[in-house]
GROMACS .gro file of N, CA and C in nm:
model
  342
    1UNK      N    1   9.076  10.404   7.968
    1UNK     CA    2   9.136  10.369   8.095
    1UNK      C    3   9.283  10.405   8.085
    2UNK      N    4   9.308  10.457   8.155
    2UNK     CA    5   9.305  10.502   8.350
    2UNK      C    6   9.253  10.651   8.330
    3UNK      N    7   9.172  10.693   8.464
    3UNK     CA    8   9.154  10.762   8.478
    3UNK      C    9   9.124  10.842   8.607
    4UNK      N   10   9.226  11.044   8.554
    4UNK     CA   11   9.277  11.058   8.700
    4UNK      C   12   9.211  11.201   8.703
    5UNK      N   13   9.148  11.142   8.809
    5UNK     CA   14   9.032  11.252   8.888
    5UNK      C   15   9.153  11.303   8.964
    6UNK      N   16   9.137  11.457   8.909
    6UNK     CA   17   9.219  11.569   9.007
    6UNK      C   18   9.133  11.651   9.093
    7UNK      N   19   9.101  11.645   9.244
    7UNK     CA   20   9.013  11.741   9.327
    7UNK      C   21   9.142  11.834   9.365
    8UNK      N   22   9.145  11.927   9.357
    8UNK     CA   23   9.158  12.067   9.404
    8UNK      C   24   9.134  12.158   9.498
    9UNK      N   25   9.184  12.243   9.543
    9UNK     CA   26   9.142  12.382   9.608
    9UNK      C   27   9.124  12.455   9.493
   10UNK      N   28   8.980  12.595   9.482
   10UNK     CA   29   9.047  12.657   9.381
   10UNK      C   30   9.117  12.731   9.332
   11UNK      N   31   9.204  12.775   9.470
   11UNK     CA   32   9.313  12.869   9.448
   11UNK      C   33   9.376  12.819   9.352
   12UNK      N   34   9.412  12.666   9.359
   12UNK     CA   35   9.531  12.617   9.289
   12UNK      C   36   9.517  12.673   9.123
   13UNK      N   37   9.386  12.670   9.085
   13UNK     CA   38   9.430  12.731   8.955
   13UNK      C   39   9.444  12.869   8.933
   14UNK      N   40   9.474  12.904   9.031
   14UNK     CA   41   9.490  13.076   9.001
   14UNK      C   42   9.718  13.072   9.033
   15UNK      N   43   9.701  12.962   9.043
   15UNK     CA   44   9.892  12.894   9.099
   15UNK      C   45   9.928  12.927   8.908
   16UNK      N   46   9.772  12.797   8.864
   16UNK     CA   47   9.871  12.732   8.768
   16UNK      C   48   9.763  12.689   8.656
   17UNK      N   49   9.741  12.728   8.526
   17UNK     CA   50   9.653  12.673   8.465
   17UNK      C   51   9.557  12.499   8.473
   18UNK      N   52   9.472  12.520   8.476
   18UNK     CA   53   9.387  12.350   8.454
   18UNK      C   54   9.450  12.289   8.344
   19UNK      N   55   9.470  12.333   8.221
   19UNK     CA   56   9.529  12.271   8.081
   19UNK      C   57   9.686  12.232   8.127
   20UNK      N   58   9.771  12.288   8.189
   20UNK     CA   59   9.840  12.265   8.253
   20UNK      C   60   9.903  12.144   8.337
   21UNK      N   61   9.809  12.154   8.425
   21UNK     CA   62   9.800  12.023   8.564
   21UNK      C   63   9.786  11.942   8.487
   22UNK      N   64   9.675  11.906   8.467
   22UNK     CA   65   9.622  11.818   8.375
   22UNK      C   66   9.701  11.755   8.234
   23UNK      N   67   9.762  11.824   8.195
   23UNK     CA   68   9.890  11.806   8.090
   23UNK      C   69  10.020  11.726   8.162
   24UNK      N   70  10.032  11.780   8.245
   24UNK     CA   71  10.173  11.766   8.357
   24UNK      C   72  10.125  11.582   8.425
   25UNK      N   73  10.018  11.577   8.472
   25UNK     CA   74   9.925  11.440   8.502
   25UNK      C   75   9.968  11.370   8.398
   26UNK      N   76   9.869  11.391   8.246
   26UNK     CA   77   9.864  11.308   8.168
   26UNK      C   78  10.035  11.266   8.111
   27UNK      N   79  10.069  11.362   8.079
   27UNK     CA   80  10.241  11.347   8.009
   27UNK      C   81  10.283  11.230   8.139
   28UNK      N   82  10.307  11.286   8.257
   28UNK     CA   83  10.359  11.207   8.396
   28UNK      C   84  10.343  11.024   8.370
   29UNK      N   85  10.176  11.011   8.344
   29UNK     CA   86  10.140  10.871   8.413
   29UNK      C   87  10.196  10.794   8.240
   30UNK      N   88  10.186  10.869   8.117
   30UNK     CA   89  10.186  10.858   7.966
   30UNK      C   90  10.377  10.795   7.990
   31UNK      N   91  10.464  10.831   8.044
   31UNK     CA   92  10.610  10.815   8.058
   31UNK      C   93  10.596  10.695   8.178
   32UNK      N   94  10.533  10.658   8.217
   32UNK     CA   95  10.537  10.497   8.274
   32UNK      C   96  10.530  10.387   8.219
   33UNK      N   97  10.476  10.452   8.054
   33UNK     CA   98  10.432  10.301   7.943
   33UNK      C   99  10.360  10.188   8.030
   34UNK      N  100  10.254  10.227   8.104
   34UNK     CA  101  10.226  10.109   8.157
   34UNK      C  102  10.053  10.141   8.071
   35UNK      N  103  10.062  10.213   7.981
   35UNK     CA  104   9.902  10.250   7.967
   35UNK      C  105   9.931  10.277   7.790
   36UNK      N  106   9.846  10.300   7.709
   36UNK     CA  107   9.851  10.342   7.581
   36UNK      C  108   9.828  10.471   7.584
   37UNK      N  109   9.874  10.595   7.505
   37UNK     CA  110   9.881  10.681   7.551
   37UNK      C  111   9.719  10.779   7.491
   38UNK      N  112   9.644  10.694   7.395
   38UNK     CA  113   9.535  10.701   7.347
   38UNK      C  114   9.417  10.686   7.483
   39UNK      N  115   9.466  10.630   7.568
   39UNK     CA  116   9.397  10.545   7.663
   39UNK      C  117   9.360  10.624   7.788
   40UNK      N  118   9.441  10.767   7.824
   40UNK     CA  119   9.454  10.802   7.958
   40UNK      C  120   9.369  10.916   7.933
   41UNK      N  121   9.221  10.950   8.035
   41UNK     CA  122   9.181  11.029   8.080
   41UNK      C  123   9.181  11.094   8.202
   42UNK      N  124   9.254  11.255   8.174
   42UNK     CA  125   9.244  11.323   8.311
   42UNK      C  126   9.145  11.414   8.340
   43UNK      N  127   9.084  11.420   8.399
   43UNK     CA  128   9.035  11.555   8.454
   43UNK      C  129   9.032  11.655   8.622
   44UNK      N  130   8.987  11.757   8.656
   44UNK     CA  131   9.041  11.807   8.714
   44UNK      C  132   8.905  11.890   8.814
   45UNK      N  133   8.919  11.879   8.906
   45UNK     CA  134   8.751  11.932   9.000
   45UNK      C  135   8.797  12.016   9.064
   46UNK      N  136   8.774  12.151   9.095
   46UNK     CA  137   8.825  12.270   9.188
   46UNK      C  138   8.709  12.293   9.314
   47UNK      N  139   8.736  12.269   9.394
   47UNK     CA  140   8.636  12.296   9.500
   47UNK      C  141   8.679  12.450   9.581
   48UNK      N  142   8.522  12.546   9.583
   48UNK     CA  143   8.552  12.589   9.663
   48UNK      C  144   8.507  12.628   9.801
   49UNK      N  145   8.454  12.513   9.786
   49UNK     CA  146   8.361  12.444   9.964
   49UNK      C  147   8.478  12.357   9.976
   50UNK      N  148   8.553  12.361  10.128
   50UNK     CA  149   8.596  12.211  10.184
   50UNK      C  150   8.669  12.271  10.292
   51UNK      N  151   8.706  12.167  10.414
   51UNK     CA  152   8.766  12.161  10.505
   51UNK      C  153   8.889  12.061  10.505
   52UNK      N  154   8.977  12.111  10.547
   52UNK     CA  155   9.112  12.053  10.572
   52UNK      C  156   9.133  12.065  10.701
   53UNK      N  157   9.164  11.968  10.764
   53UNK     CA  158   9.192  12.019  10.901
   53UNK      C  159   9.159  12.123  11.020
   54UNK      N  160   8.991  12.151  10.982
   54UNK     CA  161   8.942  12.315  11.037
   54UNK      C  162   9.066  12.373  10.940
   55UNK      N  163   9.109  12.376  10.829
   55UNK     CA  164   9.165  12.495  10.776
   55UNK      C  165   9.121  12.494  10.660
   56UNK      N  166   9.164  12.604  10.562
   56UNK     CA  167   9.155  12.659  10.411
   56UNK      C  168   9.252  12.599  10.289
   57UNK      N  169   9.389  12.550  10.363
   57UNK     CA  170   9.498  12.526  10.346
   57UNK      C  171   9.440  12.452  10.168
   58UNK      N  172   9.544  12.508  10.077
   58UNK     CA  173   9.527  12.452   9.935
   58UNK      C  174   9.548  12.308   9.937
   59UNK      N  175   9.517  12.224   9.822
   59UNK     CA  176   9.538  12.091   9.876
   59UNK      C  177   9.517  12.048   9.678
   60UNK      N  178   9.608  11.921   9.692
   60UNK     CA  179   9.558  11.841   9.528
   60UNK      C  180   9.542  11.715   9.578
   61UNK      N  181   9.438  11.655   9.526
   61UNK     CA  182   9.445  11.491   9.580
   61UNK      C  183   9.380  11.451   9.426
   62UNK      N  184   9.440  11.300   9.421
   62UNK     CA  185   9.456  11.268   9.259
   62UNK      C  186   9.416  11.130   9.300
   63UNK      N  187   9.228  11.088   9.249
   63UNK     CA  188   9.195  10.947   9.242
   63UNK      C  189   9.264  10.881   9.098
   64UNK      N  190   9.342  10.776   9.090
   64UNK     CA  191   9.443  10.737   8.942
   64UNK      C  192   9.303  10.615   8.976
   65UNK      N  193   9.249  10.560   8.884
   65UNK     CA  194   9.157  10.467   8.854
   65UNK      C  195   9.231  10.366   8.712
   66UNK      N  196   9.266  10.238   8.748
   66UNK     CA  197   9.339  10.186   8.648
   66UNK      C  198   9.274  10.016   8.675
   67UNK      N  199   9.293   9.992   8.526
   67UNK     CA  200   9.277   9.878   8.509
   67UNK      C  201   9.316   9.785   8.624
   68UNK      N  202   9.295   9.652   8.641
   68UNK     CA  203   9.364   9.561   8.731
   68UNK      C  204   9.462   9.492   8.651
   69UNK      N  205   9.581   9.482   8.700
   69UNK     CA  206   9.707   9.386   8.639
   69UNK      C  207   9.855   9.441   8.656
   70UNK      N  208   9.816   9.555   8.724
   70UNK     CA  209   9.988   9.634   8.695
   70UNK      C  210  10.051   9.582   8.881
   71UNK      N  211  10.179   9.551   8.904
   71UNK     CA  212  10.224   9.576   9.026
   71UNK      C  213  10.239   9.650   9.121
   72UNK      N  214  10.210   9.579   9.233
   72UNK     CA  215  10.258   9.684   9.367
   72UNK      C  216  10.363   9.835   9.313
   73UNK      N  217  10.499   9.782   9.244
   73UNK     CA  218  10.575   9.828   9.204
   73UNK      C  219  10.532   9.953   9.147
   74UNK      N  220  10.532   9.892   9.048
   74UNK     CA  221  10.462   9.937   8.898
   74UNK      C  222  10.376  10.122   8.924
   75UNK      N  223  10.266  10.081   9.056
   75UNK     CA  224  10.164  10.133   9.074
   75UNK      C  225  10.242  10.268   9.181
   76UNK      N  226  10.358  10.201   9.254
   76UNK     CA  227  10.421  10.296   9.348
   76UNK      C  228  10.489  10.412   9.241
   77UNK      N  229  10.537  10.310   9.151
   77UNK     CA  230  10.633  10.451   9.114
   77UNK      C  231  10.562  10.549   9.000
   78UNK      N  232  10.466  10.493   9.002
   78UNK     CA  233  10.328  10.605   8.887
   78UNK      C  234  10.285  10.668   8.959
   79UNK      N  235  10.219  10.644   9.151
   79UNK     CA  236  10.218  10.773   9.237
   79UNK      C  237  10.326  10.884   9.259
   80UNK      N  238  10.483  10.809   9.263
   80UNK     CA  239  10.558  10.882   9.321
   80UNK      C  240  10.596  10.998   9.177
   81UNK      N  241  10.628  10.920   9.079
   81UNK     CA  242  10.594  10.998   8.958
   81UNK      C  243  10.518  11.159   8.958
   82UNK      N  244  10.413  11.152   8.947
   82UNK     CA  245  10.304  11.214   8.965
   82UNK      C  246  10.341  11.327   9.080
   83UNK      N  247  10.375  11.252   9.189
   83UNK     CA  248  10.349  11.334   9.348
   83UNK      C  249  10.463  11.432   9.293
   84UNK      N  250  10.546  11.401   9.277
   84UNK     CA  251  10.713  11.496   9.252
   84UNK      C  252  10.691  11.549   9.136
   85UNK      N  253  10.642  11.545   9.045
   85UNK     CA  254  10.594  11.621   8.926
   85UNK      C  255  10.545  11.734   8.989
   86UNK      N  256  10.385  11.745   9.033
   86UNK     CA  257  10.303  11.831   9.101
   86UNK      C  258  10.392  11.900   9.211
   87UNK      N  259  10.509  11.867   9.303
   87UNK     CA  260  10.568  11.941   9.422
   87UNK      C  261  10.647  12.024   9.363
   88UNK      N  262  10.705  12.004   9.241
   88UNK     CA  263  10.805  12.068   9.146
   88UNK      C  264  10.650  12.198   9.115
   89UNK      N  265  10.587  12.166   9.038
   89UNK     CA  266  10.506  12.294   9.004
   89UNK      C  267  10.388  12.348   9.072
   90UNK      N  268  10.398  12.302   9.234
   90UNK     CA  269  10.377  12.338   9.331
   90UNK      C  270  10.396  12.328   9.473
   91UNK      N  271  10.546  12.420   9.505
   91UNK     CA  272  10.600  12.438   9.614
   91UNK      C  273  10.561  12.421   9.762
   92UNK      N  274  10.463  12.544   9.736
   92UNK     CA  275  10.412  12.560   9.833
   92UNK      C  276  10.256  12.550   9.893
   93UNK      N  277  10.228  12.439   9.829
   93UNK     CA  278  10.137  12.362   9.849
   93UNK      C  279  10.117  12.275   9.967
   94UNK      N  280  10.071  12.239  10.025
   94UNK     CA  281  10.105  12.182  10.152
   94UNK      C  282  10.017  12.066  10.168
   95UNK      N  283   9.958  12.016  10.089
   95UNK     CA  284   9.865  11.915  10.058
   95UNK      C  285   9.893  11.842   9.940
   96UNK      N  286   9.957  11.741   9.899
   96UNK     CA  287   9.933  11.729   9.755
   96UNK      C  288   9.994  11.534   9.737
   97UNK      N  289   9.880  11.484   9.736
   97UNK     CA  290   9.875  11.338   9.746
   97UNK      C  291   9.771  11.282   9.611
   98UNK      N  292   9.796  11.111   9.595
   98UNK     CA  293   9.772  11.009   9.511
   98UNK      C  294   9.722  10.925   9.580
   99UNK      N  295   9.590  10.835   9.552
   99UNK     CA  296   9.601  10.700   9.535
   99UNK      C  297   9.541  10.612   9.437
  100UNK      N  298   9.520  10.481   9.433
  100UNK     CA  299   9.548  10.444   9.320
  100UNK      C  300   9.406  10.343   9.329
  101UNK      N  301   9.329  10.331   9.223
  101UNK     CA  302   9.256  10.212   9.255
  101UNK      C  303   9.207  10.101   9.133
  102UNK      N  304   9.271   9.992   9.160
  102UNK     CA  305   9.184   9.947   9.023
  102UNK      C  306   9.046   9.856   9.053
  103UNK      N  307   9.050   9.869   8.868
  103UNK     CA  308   8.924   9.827   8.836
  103UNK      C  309   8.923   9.698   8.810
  104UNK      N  310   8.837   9.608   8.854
  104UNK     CA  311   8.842   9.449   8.761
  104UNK      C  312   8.797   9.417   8.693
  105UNK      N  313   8.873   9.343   8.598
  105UNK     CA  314   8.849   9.369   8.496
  105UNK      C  315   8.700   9.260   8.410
  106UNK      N  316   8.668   9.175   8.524
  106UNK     CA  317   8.535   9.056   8.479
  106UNK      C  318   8.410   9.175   8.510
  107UNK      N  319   8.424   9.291   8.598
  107UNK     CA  320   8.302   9.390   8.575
  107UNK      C  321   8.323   9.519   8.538
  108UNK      N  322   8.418   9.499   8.446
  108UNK     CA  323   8.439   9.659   8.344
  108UNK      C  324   8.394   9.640   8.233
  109UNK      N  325   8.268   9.766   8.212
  109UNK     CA  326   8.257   9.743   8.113
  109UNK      C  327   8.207   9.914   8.031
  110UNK      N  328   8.210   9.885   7.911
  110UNK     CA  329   8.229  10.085   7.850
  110UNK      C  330   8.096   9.977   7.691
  111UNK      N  331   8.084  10.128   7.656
  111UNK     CA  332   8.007  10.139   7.504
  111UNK      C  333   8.058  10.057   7.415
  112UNK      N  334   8.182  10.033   7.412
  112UNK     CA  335   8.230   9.914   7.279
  112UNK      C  336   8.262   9.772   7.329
  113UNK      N  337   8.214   9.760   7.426
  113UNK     CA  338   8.163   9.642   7.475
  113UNK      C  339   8.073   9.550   7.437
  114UNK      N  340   7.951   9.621   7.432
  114UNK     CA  341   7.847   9.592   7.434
  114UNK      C  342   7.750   9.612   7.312
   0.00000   0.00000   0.00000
C-alpha cells in the first residue's frame, strides 16, 4: 500500500517512457513520507479505445489508493505533488488529473494477513 493506477492515452508513451512516469509517480508520492518507501505500488494502463469529450485528446488520470488515516491536507498536497510533477513532463497534455481513495482499514486485507 498505496497504490497508483496510472490510465493513459497511448500516445502518452510515445511523449515519454512507462519506466519513466511511473518512476516520476513513485519518487513524487515516496517524497511525502507519508508511506514507506518499500510500500508504494505503481502501475500504468495505456488505452487505446476511449472517448474524451467526443475527442482523442491525450489524457493521464491517476487512481492513488491509500490506506485510511492520512489528512484532508496531507492527501491534497500528494495530488498536487503528483499533478505538477506530470505538467512539468507533460506540457502539452491537456488532460492530466488525480484522485485519491482510501481503503479501511477493518476490511483490508493481503496474503500476510492471513
Amino acid at each position: 500500500m498505496p497504490h497508483f493506477v496510472i490510465d493513459c492515452s497511448e500516445n502518452i508513451l510515445k511523449i515519454n517512457s512507462p519506466e519513466n512516469i511511473m518512476q516520476k509517480v513513485y519518487d513524487t508520492a515516496a517524497s511525502t513520507d507519508l508511506f514507506d518507501i518499500g510500500d508504494i505500488k505503481v502501475r500504468i494502463n495505456p488505452f487505446e479505445f476511449y472517448n474524451i469529450g467526443n475527442t482523442k485528446d491525450d489524457f493521464i488520470h491517476i487512481f492513488a489508493n491509500i490506506m485510511e488515516g492520512r489528512t484532508v491536507s496531507q492527501k491534497k498536497n500528494l495530488s498536487e505533488r503528483i499533478i505538477t510533477e506530470l505538467k512539468l513532463m507533460f506540457p502539452n497534455v491537456p488532460i492530466i488529473s488525480i484522485n485519491i481513495r482510501d481503503f479501511e482499514k477493518a476490511t483490508y486485507c493481503n496474503k500476510s494477513m492471513v
